[in-house]
Amino acid sequence: MSWLFGLNKGQPEVPPGLPAQPPPPPPPAGGSSGGGDKPKDKWSNFDPTGLERAAQAAKELDKSRHAKEALDLARMQEQSTQMEYQSKMKEYEAAVEQLKGDQMRIQAEERRKTLNEETKQHQARAQYQDKLARQRYEDQLRQQQALNEENLRKQEESVQKQEAMRKATIEHEMELRHKNELLRIEAESKARARVERENADIIREQIRLKAAEHRQTVLESIKTAGAVFGEGFRAFVSDWDKVTATVAGLTLLAVGVYSARNATGVAGRYIEARLGKPSLVRETSRFTVGEAIKHPTAKRLKSKPQDALEGVVLSPSLEERVRDIAIATRNTRQNNGLYRNILMYGPPGTGKTLFAKKLAVHSGMDYAIMTGGDVAPMGRDGVTAMHKVFDWATTSRRGLLLFVDEADAFLRKRSTEKISEDLRATLNAFLYRTGEQSNKFMLVLASNQPEQFDWAINDRIDEIVNFALPGPEERERLVRLYFDKYVLEPATGGRQRMKLAQFDYGIKCSEIAKRTEGMSGREISKLGVAWQAAAYSSEDGVLTEAMIDARVDDAVKQHLQKMNWLHAEEEAQTLTPPPAGATAIGGKMGFTLPQSDAPQAEAVIAPVLDKQGESIAPPSDLDQSEEGKSATPAGKDFEDTVKAEAATTAENLVDPAASTDSEGKVDKEGKTGSLPPKDGTPV
């Protein structure tokens, strides 16, 4: 209803259906405001026109047909206005409550800050008081320590003074006691001397009587003993039964002692030959006394025949040849035939020792490994030790494969001056025991320098096998073999701390095989061990491709360095002429024989036999014929030379058996009948 009384500002809204009202007339210019000097009261600004308009509007509204609707609309507007006022009042009350809450929160924050500040002040006060208390305690401790040190110093001074007084007292007492002792000894000596001077006659008489009595007693004892022994011997001699029994008992006792000693020696030698391992044998598959002592209840399990080339990687041609040798050896053992002696030569680490072991296991034989470097240090005992080895070898029921590694260390040519007399005698003993083929043992020699062998050794060799360096395919097989053994198996086993990164193992093995050209099987196996060590030395235990490549690079560099050293040594030997009486060496490692179609023993010794046939002379002239002998030619030239000389001088060959009978033989006790010749004549 505010628009009816003119309270609202602006023009009031006209309800629908009512005629529009004309605008109110403007107020007069003078009006009530004309009296500017008169004081204005509260009703001076009241405009009565609004009431008039309201009355007029009310009348018109009453006359209008929409009066009721207008009143309802006005009532609704008034209610809306009251509701707005109420909502504003509620908002005001909420604002007041919020202000009260903010005020309470501020007061609580102030109280909290006040409490924190008071707490900090209390803590600071407590810390300061504690600091003062600690300082007072430390001062008291320092004072107490100073007091204790002073007391201790005084006590030490007192003890030192007491100790000095005690030492002085003891020294004074010792001095007095010493003086008293000297006086006492002097007085006793004077008194004893005076008594002895006074009683000298009595003492001499007592001594004389005691000596006479002792002499009489000894004479009577001798007479009594002689009488007793004489009566006993007289009674023993008069009774011939006792004499006969005594002589028979002594004779039987002597015979028993001698027989027992000889029987013990024979039994000891038999046991040593059967079960004891000779000192020259480093490794054997036979059951020895040491194993029997360590495992007295263990039974020996005979190894089953295995493939001779299991775990051995060789070229196809060499593999076929050694397989034929293994089959022939196995059939020879089964038929109790004569074994053939084999020479295996080639660079180090090409599988010679491994094949010898596999050959023995495949054939069902025992094997024994000895090295040529152990023979020379034995000196004079070398002959006896060599005979013990062969005596022990002949006692094997399964047959023994005797593998001599580095055989060129003691099987050198006897014509050279570098060999000692003891080593020469040992070589003669070896030649004596290997002069004929045996069905008890098989001899396998391995050497890196076969050209240094004595020619009598070459005569005892039935087959020569060259173990050359592995080719590309063999290297790849070796790399895969040792990669599986040292890397894949530990990584998949689960026990060891080793992991393997993800990469193509097959491609990597092929790359490594190409990069390791010229390396032996042993070097490749060491490369596998290096991979394993690299994985174990890493923090996480993971073997990566980069680590494998790094180890391969190191191995290749080391191999090249070794080859440079070898070539430098060969060049030095080539530039330096060989001394008189020594044979020149064609190659440092002795790889002068071709890999394919290796010649037999007869072809190897043919040049020497030809030289001997050209000038058949007494043994004294053979030294001169052997001097200046050149190295064995290599390759095809060697074969052509051998064939030509064998064809032209076959009628002049000397029978090795005839020369063997003319040399000094070795008896069973290892002693030589005469010194071996120095001209290199086969024994």
XYZ file of C-alpha atoms in Angstrom:
683
model
C 0.000 0.000 0.000
C 3.058 2.252 -0.006
C 2.294 3.494 -3.474
C -1.082 4.653 -2.274
C 0.477 6.999 0.288
C 3.318 8.158 -1.908
C 6.018 6.554 0.250
C 7.747 4.836 -2.623
C 10.094 6.838 -4.730
C 9.281 7.352 -8.354
C 6.012 6.989 -10.130
C 3.615 4.462 -8.533
C 2.559 1.564 -10.621
C -0.995 1.644 -11.861
C -2.890 -1.574 -11.392
C -4.129 -3.169 -14.568
C -7.596 -2.046 -15.606
C -7.287 1.400 -13.919
C -6.970 4.572 -15.925
C -3.669 6.261 -15.885
C -3.429 9.164 -13.490
C -2.175 12.528 -14.674
C 1.085 13.599 -13.218
C 0.804 15.802 -10.155
C 1.122 19.511 -10.664
C 4.435 21.018 -9.757
C 4.587 22.868 -6.505
C 4.199 26.671 -6.563
C 7.302 28.662 -6.970
C 6.899 30.390 -3.744
C 4.902 27.851 -1.790
C 5.465 27.144 1.795
C 9.109 27.522 1.225
C 8.773 31.094 0.440
C 9.339 32.097 4.020
C 12.985 31.283 4.121
C 13.506 33.147 7.306
C 10.837 31.308 9.316
C 11.872 28.213 11.248
C 10.658 24.934 9.723
C 8.830 22.318 11.810
C 8.414 18.596 11.190
C 5.254 19.034 9.125
C 6.579 21.704 6.879
C 7.719 19.211 4.206
C 4.542 17.071 4.262
C 2.858 16.849 0.916
C -0.949 16.372 1.317
C -1.339 15.628 -2.327
C -0.346 12.072 -1.691
C -3.263 11.594 0.661
C -5.519 13.137 -1.842
C -4.300 10.901 -4.541
C -4.681 7.922 -2.220
C -8.206 8.811 -1.394
C -9.008 9.413 -5.014
C -7.423 6.112 -5.915
C -9.344 4.316 -3.171
C -12.559 5.692 -4.465
C -11.718 4.716 -7.998
C -10.582 1.334 -6.754
C -13.811 0.758 -4.968
C -15.637 1.642 -8.114
C -13.458 -0.560 -10.274
C -14.330 -4.165 -10.960
C -10.796 -5.219 -10.152
C -10.761 -3.802 -6.670
C -10.639 -7.159 -4.942
C -7.813 -8.409 -7.054
C -5.891 -5.217 -6.440
C -6.328 -5.606 -2.677
C -5.182 -9.217 -2.845
C -2.181 -8.157 -4.883
C -1.414 -5.411 -2.393
C -1.738 -7.878 0.469
C 0.574 -10.306 -1.256
C 3.106 -7.590 -1.852
C 2.948 -6.608 1.778
C 3.447 -10.206 2.867
C 6.377 -10.540 0.511
C 7.869 -7.403 1.968
C 7.378 -8.739 5.510
C 8.973 -12.027 4.565
C 11.922 -10.187 3.100
C 12.219 -8.207 6.328
C 12.070 -11.430 8.348
C 14.731 -13.084 6.164
C 16.917 -9.995 6.602
C 16.341 -10.211 10.351
C 17.367 -13.872 10.324
C 20.448 -13.024 8.268
C 21.250 -10.318 10.755
C 20.806 -12.746 13.651
C 23.044 -15.293 11.838
C 25.622 -12.592 11.265
C 25.427 -11.684 14.940
C 25.894 -15.344 15.900
C 28.823 -15.640 13.491
C 30.361 -12.540 15.015
C 29.911 -14.057 18.461
C 31.561 -17.309 17.256
C 34.445 -15.403 15.675
C 34.833 -13.440 18.871
C 34.907 -16.649 20.923
C 37.429 -18.214 18.495
C 39.623 -15.159 18.697
C 39.438 -15.235 22.480
C 40.344 -18.967 22.476
C 43.263 -18.270 20.105
C 44.437 -15.494 22.382
C 44.209 -17.773 25.401
C 46.134 -20.492 23.529
C 48.863 -18.068 22.527
C 49.005 -16.839 26.092
C 49.361 -20.422 27.373
C 52.077 -21.186 24.756
C 53.956 -18.089 25.714
C 53.691 -18.969 29.379
C 54.852 -22.525 28.590
C 57.857 -21.197 26.650
C 58.716 -18.885 29.517
C 58.437 -21.763 31.982
C 60.630 -23.967 29.736
C 63.231 -21.244 29.342
C 63.196 -20.685 33.093
C 63.551 -24.446 33.699
C 66.383 -24.736 31.142
C 68.190 -21.812 32.706
C 67.791 -23.335 36.155
C 68.995 -26.725 34.830
C 71.971 -25.029 33.187
C 72.830 -23.324 36.461
C 72.475 -26.650 38.309
C 74.768 -28.401 35.779
C 77.326 -25.651 36.073
C 77.238 -25.922 39.853
C 77.584 -29.741 39.583
C 80.473 -29.463 37.116
C 82.195 -26.962 39.422
C 81.737 -29.356 42.317
C 83.122 -32.232 40.201
C 86.143 -30.191 39.161
C 86.785 -29.208 42.751
C 86.370 -32.837 43.876
C 88.684 -34.043 41.072
C 91.317 -31.478 41.992
C 91.020 -32.524 45.633
C 91.313 -36.218 44.676
C 94.348 -35.527 42.515
C 95.982 -33.626 45.338
C 95.257 -36.484 47.770
C 96.565 -39.018 45.253
C 99.733 -37.017 44.706
C 100.284 -36.826 48.453
C 99.672 -40.577 48.804
C 102.110 -41.334 45.967
C 104.747 -39.141 47.564
C 104.146 -40.881 50.877
C 104.368 -44.319 49.273
C 107.571 -43.364 47.460
C 109.097 -42.153 50.692
C 108.060 -45.360 52.478
C 109.411 -47.486 49.612
C 112.720 -45.621 49.679
C 112.953 -46.127 53.441
C 112.093 -49.832 53.059
C 114.721 -50.316 50.340
C 117.318 -48.536 52.456
C 116.415 -50.722 55.437
C 116.574 -53.932 53.367
C 119.918 -52.941 51.860
C 121.297 -52.201 55.308
C 120.017 -55.538 56.629
C 121.503 -57.395 53.620
C 124.821 -55.704 54.143
C 124.857 -56.632 57.814
C 123.790 -60.220 57.068
C 126.490 -60.520 54.414
C 129.145 -59.301 56.815
C 127.926 -61.705 59.484
C 127.894 -64.577 56.970
C 131.441 -63.823 55.897
C 132.587 -63.731 59.494
C 130.813 -67.014 60.246
C 132.273 -68.778 57.196
C 135.733 -67.507 58.013
C 135.458 -68.737 61.618
C 134.085 -72.150 60.524
C 136.841 -72.545 57.929
C 139.531 -71.762 60.447
C 137.987 -74.170 62.971
C 137.593 -76.976 60.388
C 141.159 -76.526 59.159
C 142.470 -76.688 62.707
C 140.442 -79.861 63.429
C 141.599 -81.538 60.196
C 145.201 -80.726 60.938
C 144.801 -82.203 64.387
C 142.948 -85.410 63.102
C 144.852 -86.011 59.808
C 146.387 -89.312 60.966
C 143.018 -90.684 62.132
C 141.301 -89.792 58.843
C 144.019 -91.434 56.706
C 143.725 -94.611 58.746
C 139.933 -94.710 58.285
C 140.287 -94.328 54.523
C 142.854 -97.108 54.338
C 140.599 -99.502 56.287
C 137.555 -98.738 54.092
C 139.546 -99.369 50.860
C 140.873 -102.709 52.149
C 137.400 -103.827 53.171
C 135.912 -102.866 49.737
C 138.655 -104.712 47.877
C 138.092 -107.846 49.930
C 134.351 -107.698 49.270
C 134.811 -107.340 45.469
C 137.271 -110.252 45.311
C 134.919 -112.517 47.203
C 131.996 -111.537 44.916
C 134.037 -112.329 41.800
C 135.080 -115.696 43.180
C 131.490 -116.581 44.071
C 130.116 -115.538 40.674
C 132.863 -117.440 38.809
C 132.167 -120.555 40.815
C 128.410 -120.323 40.124
C 128.831 -119.727 36.355
C 131.481 -122.426 36.108
C 129.275 -125.018 37.784
C 126.345 -124.061 35.571
C 128.355 -124.183 32.339
C 129.928 -127.496 33.367
C 126.454 -128.930 34.071
C 125.103 -127.537 30.723
C 128.010 -128.985 28.692
C 127.754 -132.361 30.382
C 124.021 -132.602 29.407
C 123.903 -133.035 25.572
C 120.119 -132.838 25.442
C 120.164 -129.264 26.748
C 122.887 -128.281 24.295
C 120.951 -129.727 21.358
C 117.695 -128.020 22.394
C 119.440 -124.665 22.836
C 121.153 -124.820 19.447
C 117.893 -125.848 17.734
C 115.962 -123.029 19.439
C 118.490 -120.372 18.409
C 118.517 -121.702 14.855
C 114.726 -121.673 14.619
C 114.623 -118.165 16.096
C 117.100 -116.871 13.514
C 115.204 -118.572 10.675
C 111.899 -117.132 11.939
C 113.261 -113.586 12.198
C 114.799 -113.749 8.716
C 111.635 -115.287 7.200
C 109.366 -112.759 8.881
C 111.493 -109.873 7.647
C 111.544 -111.155 4.066
C 107.833 -112.024 4.138
C 107.008 -108.560 5.441
C 109.062 -106.977 2.653
C 107.420 -109.162 -0.004
C 103.923 -108.423 1.361
C 104.680 -104.699 1.540
C 105.921 -104.644 -2.062
C 102.877 -106.635 -3.176
C 100.457 -104.301 -1.402
C 102.299 -101.266 -2.715
C 102.205 -102.668 -6.246
C 98.507 -103.484 -5.964
C 97.103 -100.541 -4.027
C 99.880 -97.996 -3.548
C 100.207 -95.093 -5.970
C 103.754 -94.409 -7.249
C 105.260 -91.031 -6.481
C 105.428 -90.045 -10.148
C 101.685 -90.561 -10.684
C 99.780 -87.336 -10.050
C 96.239 -88.546 -10.714
C 94.688 -91.973 -11.189
C 91.303 -93.644 -11.269
C 92.561 -96.750 -9.439
C 91.591 -97.415 -5.829
C 94.650 -96.517 -3.701
C 95.629 -97.079 -0.055
C 94.976 -93.419 0.741
C 91.375 -93.729 -0.404
C 91.003 -96.961 1.554
C 92.204 -95.208 4.734
C 89.922 -92.197 4.174
C 86.887 -94.311 3.253
C 87.372 -97.809 4.763
C 83.772 -98.895 4.209
C 83.338 -97.400 0.744
C 83.037 -99.744 -2.209
C 84.567 -98.799 -5.480
C 81.970 -98.151 -8.138
C 83.317 -99.081 -11.528
C 82.611 -96.376 -14.046
C 80.291 -97.331 -16.854
C 81.597 -96.947 -20.414
C 80.866 -93.491 -21.767
C 81.246 -91.729 -25.078
C 84.914 -90.966 -25.627
C 84.091 -87.527 -27.073
C 81.553 -86.446 -24.467
C 82.444 -82.853 -23.597
C 85.335 -82.836 -26.116
C 84.955 -80.458 -29.082
C 87.154 -81.286 -32.076
C 87.120 -80.766 -35.811
C 85.085 -83.325 -37.827
C 88.147 -85.040 -39.333
C 89.987 -85.204 -36.017
C 86.822 -86.312 -34.233
C 86.377 -89.189 -36.675
C 89.977 -90.256 -36.238
C 90.023 -90.196 -32.441
C 86.672 -92.001 -32.367
C 88.243 -94.801 -34.408
C 91.121 -94.895 -31.905
C 88.650 -95.103 -28.986
C 86.684 -97.934 -30.617
C 89.877 -99.831 -31.435
C 91.170 -99.419 -27.868
C 87.898 -100.638 -26.378
C 87.818 -103.712 -28.620
C 91.501 -104.375 -27.863
C 90.755 -104.459 -24.146
C 87.751 -106.733 -24.600
C 89.803 -109.165 -26.720
C 92.919 -108.931 -24.511
C 95.008 -107.670 -27.429
C 98.129 -105.530 -27.562
C 97.591 -101.834 -27.002
C 98.972 -99.218 -29.384
C 101.012 -96.272 -28.137
C 99.791 -92.811 -29.136
C 101.505 -89.433 -29.415
C 99.244 -86.376 -29.155
C 100.852 -83.053 -29.986
C 99.523 -79.566 -30.488
C 99.149 -76.186 -28.783
C 98.331 -76.063 -25.069
C 94.673 -76.277 -24.107
C 93.424 -78.180 -27.157
C 91.953 -81.143 -25.212
C 94.770 -83.720 -25.136
C 94.507 -84.561 -21.422
C 90.707 -84.489 -21.478
C 90.576 -86.902 -24.417
C 93.028 -89.269 -22.684
C 90.732 -89.486 -19.636
C 87.644 -89.937 -21.792
C 89.454 -92.628 -23.797
C 90.238 -94.598 -20.625
C 86.670 -94.312 -19.323
C 85.208 -95.228 -22.708
C 87.458 -98.299 -22.979
C 86.748 -99.412 -19.404
C 90.399 -98.962 -18.418
C 92.060 -97.298 -15.468
C 94.049 -94.182 -16.185
C 97.103 -92.651 -14.540
C 98.503 -89.202 -15.287
C 102.136 -88.272 -14.774
C 104.040 -85.214 -15.923
C 107.526 -85.171 -17.386
C 108.597 -82.293 -15.173
C 108.518 -84.550 -12.078
C 111.200 -86.909 -13.373
C 114.261 -84.631 -13.499
C 114.083 -83.429 -9.828
C 114.178 -87.059 -8.585
C 117.811 -87.455 -9.670
C 119.195 -90.931 -8.950
C 115.824 -92.126 -7.656
C 114.260 -91.563 -11.073
C 115.154 -95.044 -12.377
C 113.596 -96.796 -9.379
C 110.506 -94.567 -9.537
C 110.094 -95.302 -13.255
C 110.258 -99.065 -12.669
C 107.703 -98.714 -9.855
C 105.333 -96.936 -12.231
C 105.441 -99.742 -14.793
C 105.331 -102.499 -12.139
C 102.257 -100.806 -10.708
C 100.741 -100.426 -14.191
C 101.066 -104.144 -14.969
C 99.020 -105.073 -11.868
C 95.828 -103.463 -13.164
C 93.197 -106.049 -14.048
C 91.262 -103.632 -16.248
C 94.304 -102.377 -18.124
C 95.952 -99.032 -17.504
C 96.188 -96.007 -19.780
C 99.424 -94.241 -18.764
C 99.204 -90.618 -19.869
C 102.531 -88.717 -19.804
C 101.900 -84.977 -20.053
C 104.748 -82.702 -21.155
C 106.660 -85.840 -22.127
C 109.381 -83.844 -23.897
C 110.642 -82.695 -20.469
C 112.538 -85.999 -19.927
C 112.245 -87.918 -23.206
C 114.718 -85.608 -24.954
C 117.421 -86.690 -27.351
C 120.318 -88.303 -25.548
C 122.815 -86.790 -27.992
C 122.382 -83.310 -26.544
C 124.638 -82.136 -23.730
C 121.747 -80.546 -21.789
C 120.525 -83.884 -20.426
C 122.042 -85.115 -17.141
C 123.336 -88.619 -16.499
C 120.523 -89.331 -14.022
C 117.899 -88.240 -16.526
C 119.649 -90.271 -19.213
C 119.475 -93.374 -17.000
C 115.780 -92.722 -16.323
C 115.149 -92.420 -20.068
C 116.942 -95.734 -20.642
C 114.736 -97.359 -18.005
C 111.647 -95.945 -19.742
C 112.850 -97.297 -23.096
C 113.560 -100.710 -21.546
C 110.015 -100.999 -20.114
C 108.333 -99.808 -23.346
C 110.430 -101.800 -25.828
C 107.563 -104.187 -26.608
C 103.845 -103.634 -26.863
C 101.877 -104.786 -23.855
C 98.371 -105.991 -23.106
C 98.583 -104.550 -19.588
C 99.062 -100.862 -20.247
C 98.688 -98.331 -23.040
C 101.140 -95.434 -23.388
C 99.787 -92.021 -24.400
C 102.287 -89.167 -24.733
C 101.380 -85.493 -24.962
C 103.828 -82.804 -25.989
C 104.025 -79.293 -27.390
C 107.476 -79.914 -28.899
C 107.508 -83.453 -30.371
C 110.605 -82.713 -32.453
C 112.696 -82.869 -29.252
C 111.878 -86.549 -28.629
C 114.646 -89.114 -28.702
C 114.313 -91.218 -31.858
C 113.989 -94.372 -29.803
C 110.810 -92.817 -28.352
C 109.518 -92.127 -31.860
C 110.130 -95.790 -32.710
C 107.796 -96.833 -29.876
C 104.933 -94.610 -31.097
C 102.280 -96.365 -33.180
C 100.031 -93.417 -34.041
C 100.445 -89.647 -34.040
C 97.458 -87.330 -33.576
C 97.648 -83.576 -34.081
C 95.306 -81.563 -31.830
C 95.169 -78.225 -33.650
C 93.495 -75.012 -32.554
C 89.696 -75.026 -32.924
C 88.161 -73.604 -36.087
C 85.147 -71.243 -36.291
C 82.540 -73.992 -35.858
C 84.471 -75.627 -33.014
C 84.918 -72.265 -31.279
C 81.187 -71.589 -31.470
C 80.467 -75.036 -29.998
C 82.985 -74.385 -27.215
C 81.537 -70.944 -26.467
C 78.017 -72.369 -26.241
C 79.262 -75.282 -24.095
C 81.018 -73.080 -21.522
C 78.266 -70.423 -21.636
C 75.763 -73.096 -20.621
C 78.126 -74.526 -17.973
C 79.309 -71.344 -16.269
C 76.449 -68.896 -16.936
C 73.097 -70.518 -17.728
C 73.262 -73.398 -15.248
C 74.234 -71.202 -12.229
C 71.634 -68.602 -13.254
C 68.828 -71.169 -13.475
C 69.952 -73.304 -10.529
C 68.653 -70.881 -7.898
C 71.341 -71.544 -5.280
C 73.903 -68.991 -6.386
C 73.517 -65.232 -6.499
C 73.603 -64.813 -10.245
C 71.169 -63.386 -12.785
C 71.320 -62.955 -16.534
C 70.117 -59.930 -18.470
C 67.801 -60.267 -21.433
C 69.582 -60.575 -24.802
C 69.899 -63.079 -27.631
C 72.325 -65.682 -26.291
C 72.723 -67.543 -29.598
C 73.700 -64.444 -31.582
C 76.057 -63.347 -28.806
C 77.815 -66.769 -28.765
C 78.278 -66.587 -32.549
C 79.800 -63.108 -32.265
C 82.165 -64.247 -29.510
C 83.266 -67.256 -31.601
C 84.212 -64.904 -34.445
C 86.142 -62.574 -32.131
C 88.130 -65.371 -30.412
C 90.007 -66.508 -33.495
C 93.246 -68.311 -32.625
C 92.261 -69.040 -29.012
C 92.441 -72.558 -27.586
C 89.726 -74.463 -25.781
C 91.326 -73.758 -22.389
C 91.318 -70.014 -23.085
C 87.639 -70.153 -24.044
C 86.846 -72.083 -20.848
C 88.677 -69.440 -18.817
C 86.567 -66.857 -20.618
C 83.428 -68.606 -19.295
C 84.871 -68.517 -15.768
C 85.591 -64.790 -16.248
C 81.923 -64.182 -17.140
C 80.816 -65.957 -13.997
C 83.281 -63.985 -11.856
C 82.051 -60.709 -13.388
C 78.474 -61.546 -12.416
C 79.486 -62.470 -8.858
C 81.523 -59.276 -8.448
C 78.684 -56.951 -9.519
C 76.452 -55.326 -6.916
C 73.167 -56.798 -8.156
C 74.629 -60.066 -9.487
C 73.337 -59.478 -13.033
C 75.510 -60.440 -16.011
C 74.885 -57.947 -18.797
C 75.867 -58.005 -22.441
C 78.318 -55.134 -21.868
C 80.101 -57.112 -19.133
C 80.439 -60.115 -21.472
C 81.889 -57.931 -24.244
C 84.348 -56.337 -21.805
C 85.656 -59.730 -20.679
C 85.958 -60.909 -24.286
C 87.950 -57.778 -25.200
C 90.321 -58.376 -22.286
C 90.808 -62.028 -23.271
C 91.516 -61.092 -26.905
C 94.077 -58.483 -25.824
C 95.821 -60.963 -23.534
C 95.885 -63.585 -26.311
C 97.446 -61.103 -28.737
C 100.053 -60.165 -26.132
C 100.979 -63.833 -25.651
C 101.273 -64.312 -29.400
C 103.539 -61.246 -29.662
C 105.817 -62.700 -26.986
C 105.909 -66.036 -28.820
C 106.718 -64.447 -32.191
C 109.439 -62.296 -30.617
C 111.046 -65.395 -29.082
C 110.834 -67.276 -32.394
C 112.464 -64.365 -34.225
C 115.239 -64.243 -31.620
C 115.890 -67.968 -32.065
C 115.825 -67.583 -35.855
C 118.413 -64.782 -35.778
C 120.654 -66.663 -33.304
C 122.420 -69.697 -34.924
C 122.077 -72.959 -32.962
C 125.206 -74.142 -31.086
C 127.210 -77.122 -32.221
C 125.729 -80.446 -31.181
C 122.219 -79.013 -30.660
C 119.310 -79.425 -33.028
C 117.535 -76.367 -34.370
C 113.895 -75.980 -33.513
C 111.606 -75.181 -36.393
C 108.774 -73.859 -34.239
C 108.535 -72.904 -30.614
C 105.496 -75.024 -29.931
C 106.555 -77.866 -32.246
C 103.587 -77.677 -34.644
C 105.542 -78.581 -37.744
C 103.481 -81.605 -38.703
C 100.407 -81.032 -40.889
C 96.979 -81.385 -39.365
C 95.580 -83.745 -41.954
C 97.100 -87.128 -42.761
C 99.649 -87.067 -39.920
C 102.589 -89.438 -40.675
C 103.197 -92.569 -38.688
C 106.225 -93.218 -36.473
C 108.184 -94.838 -39.322
C 107.821 -91.688 -41.437
C 108.928 -89.468 -38.548
C 112.169 -91.375 -37.851
C 112.971 -92.024 -41.530
C 115.319 -88.979 -41.949
C 117.491 -90.035 -39.031
C 117.634 -93.655 -40.154
C 118.568 -92.441 -43.631
C 121.390 -90.334 -42.218
C 122.591 -93.323 -40.207
C 122.395 -95.550 -43.325
C 124.435 -93.129 -45.404
C 127.374 -93.353 -43.014
C 127.394 -96.626 -41.064
C 130.160 -96.135 -38.562
C 131.197 -97.290 -35.084
C 129.390 -95.683 -32.145
C 132.294 -93.291 -31.612
C 131.650 -91.691 -35.028
C 127.907 -91.263 -34.567
C 128.311 -88.146 -32.426
C 129.867 -86.356 -35.370
C 127.169 -87.555 -37.766
C 124.414 -86.301 -35.457
C 125.910 -82.820 -35.004
C 124.543 -80.035 -37.147
C 121.285 -81.896 -37.766
C 118.652 -79.449 -38.965
C 115.074 -79.209 -37.779
C 112.361 -81.457 -39.146
C 110.791 -79.779 -42.222
C 107.110 -78.922 -42.024
C 104.082 -79.476 -44.210
C 104.238 -80.953 -47.684
C 107.989 -80.379 -48.031
C 108.519 -82.633 -45.036
C 106.483 -85.474 -46.572
C 108.247 -85.162 -49.932
C 111.652 -85.206 -48.258
C 110.759 -88.262 -46.196
C 109.473 -90.172 -49.232
C 112.507 -89.308 -51.367
C 115.067 -90.222 -48.716
C 113.201 -93.414 -47.785
C 113.110 -94.505 -51.468
C 116.809 -93.844 -52.103
C 118.307 -95.232 -48.895
C 115.897 -98.004 -47.881
C 118.615 -100.623 -48.266
C 120.876 -98.792 -45.805
C 118.461 -98.700 -42.863
C 119.786 -99.950 -39.571
C 117.765 -102.477 -37.562
C 116.827 -100.816 -34.262
C 116.585 -104.192 -32.508
C 120.235 -104.956 -33.243
C 121.379 -101.701 -31.732
C 119.176 -102.284 -28.736
C 121.058 -105.449 -27.802
C 124.411 -103.668 -27.986
C 123.551 -101.023 -25.384
C 123.734 -101.254 -21.608
C 120.544 -102.859 -20.272
C 118.722 -101.953 -17.082
C 118.227 -104.702 -14.530
C 115.155 -105.188 -12.370
C 116.603 -103.215 -9.460
C 116.927 -100.070 -11.629
C 120.765 -100.168 -11.976
C 122.424 -99.760 -15.346
C 124.970 -102.315 -16.502
C 126.945 -99.670 -18.424
C 126.599 -95.999 -19.161
C 124.138 -95.245 -22.020
C 125.643 -93.973 -25.258
C 125.646 -90.242 -25.944
C 125.236 -90.588 -29.697
C 121.434 -90.914 -29.713
C 121.436 -94.583 -30.756
C 118.031 -96.179 -29.941
C 118.052 -98.561 -26.985
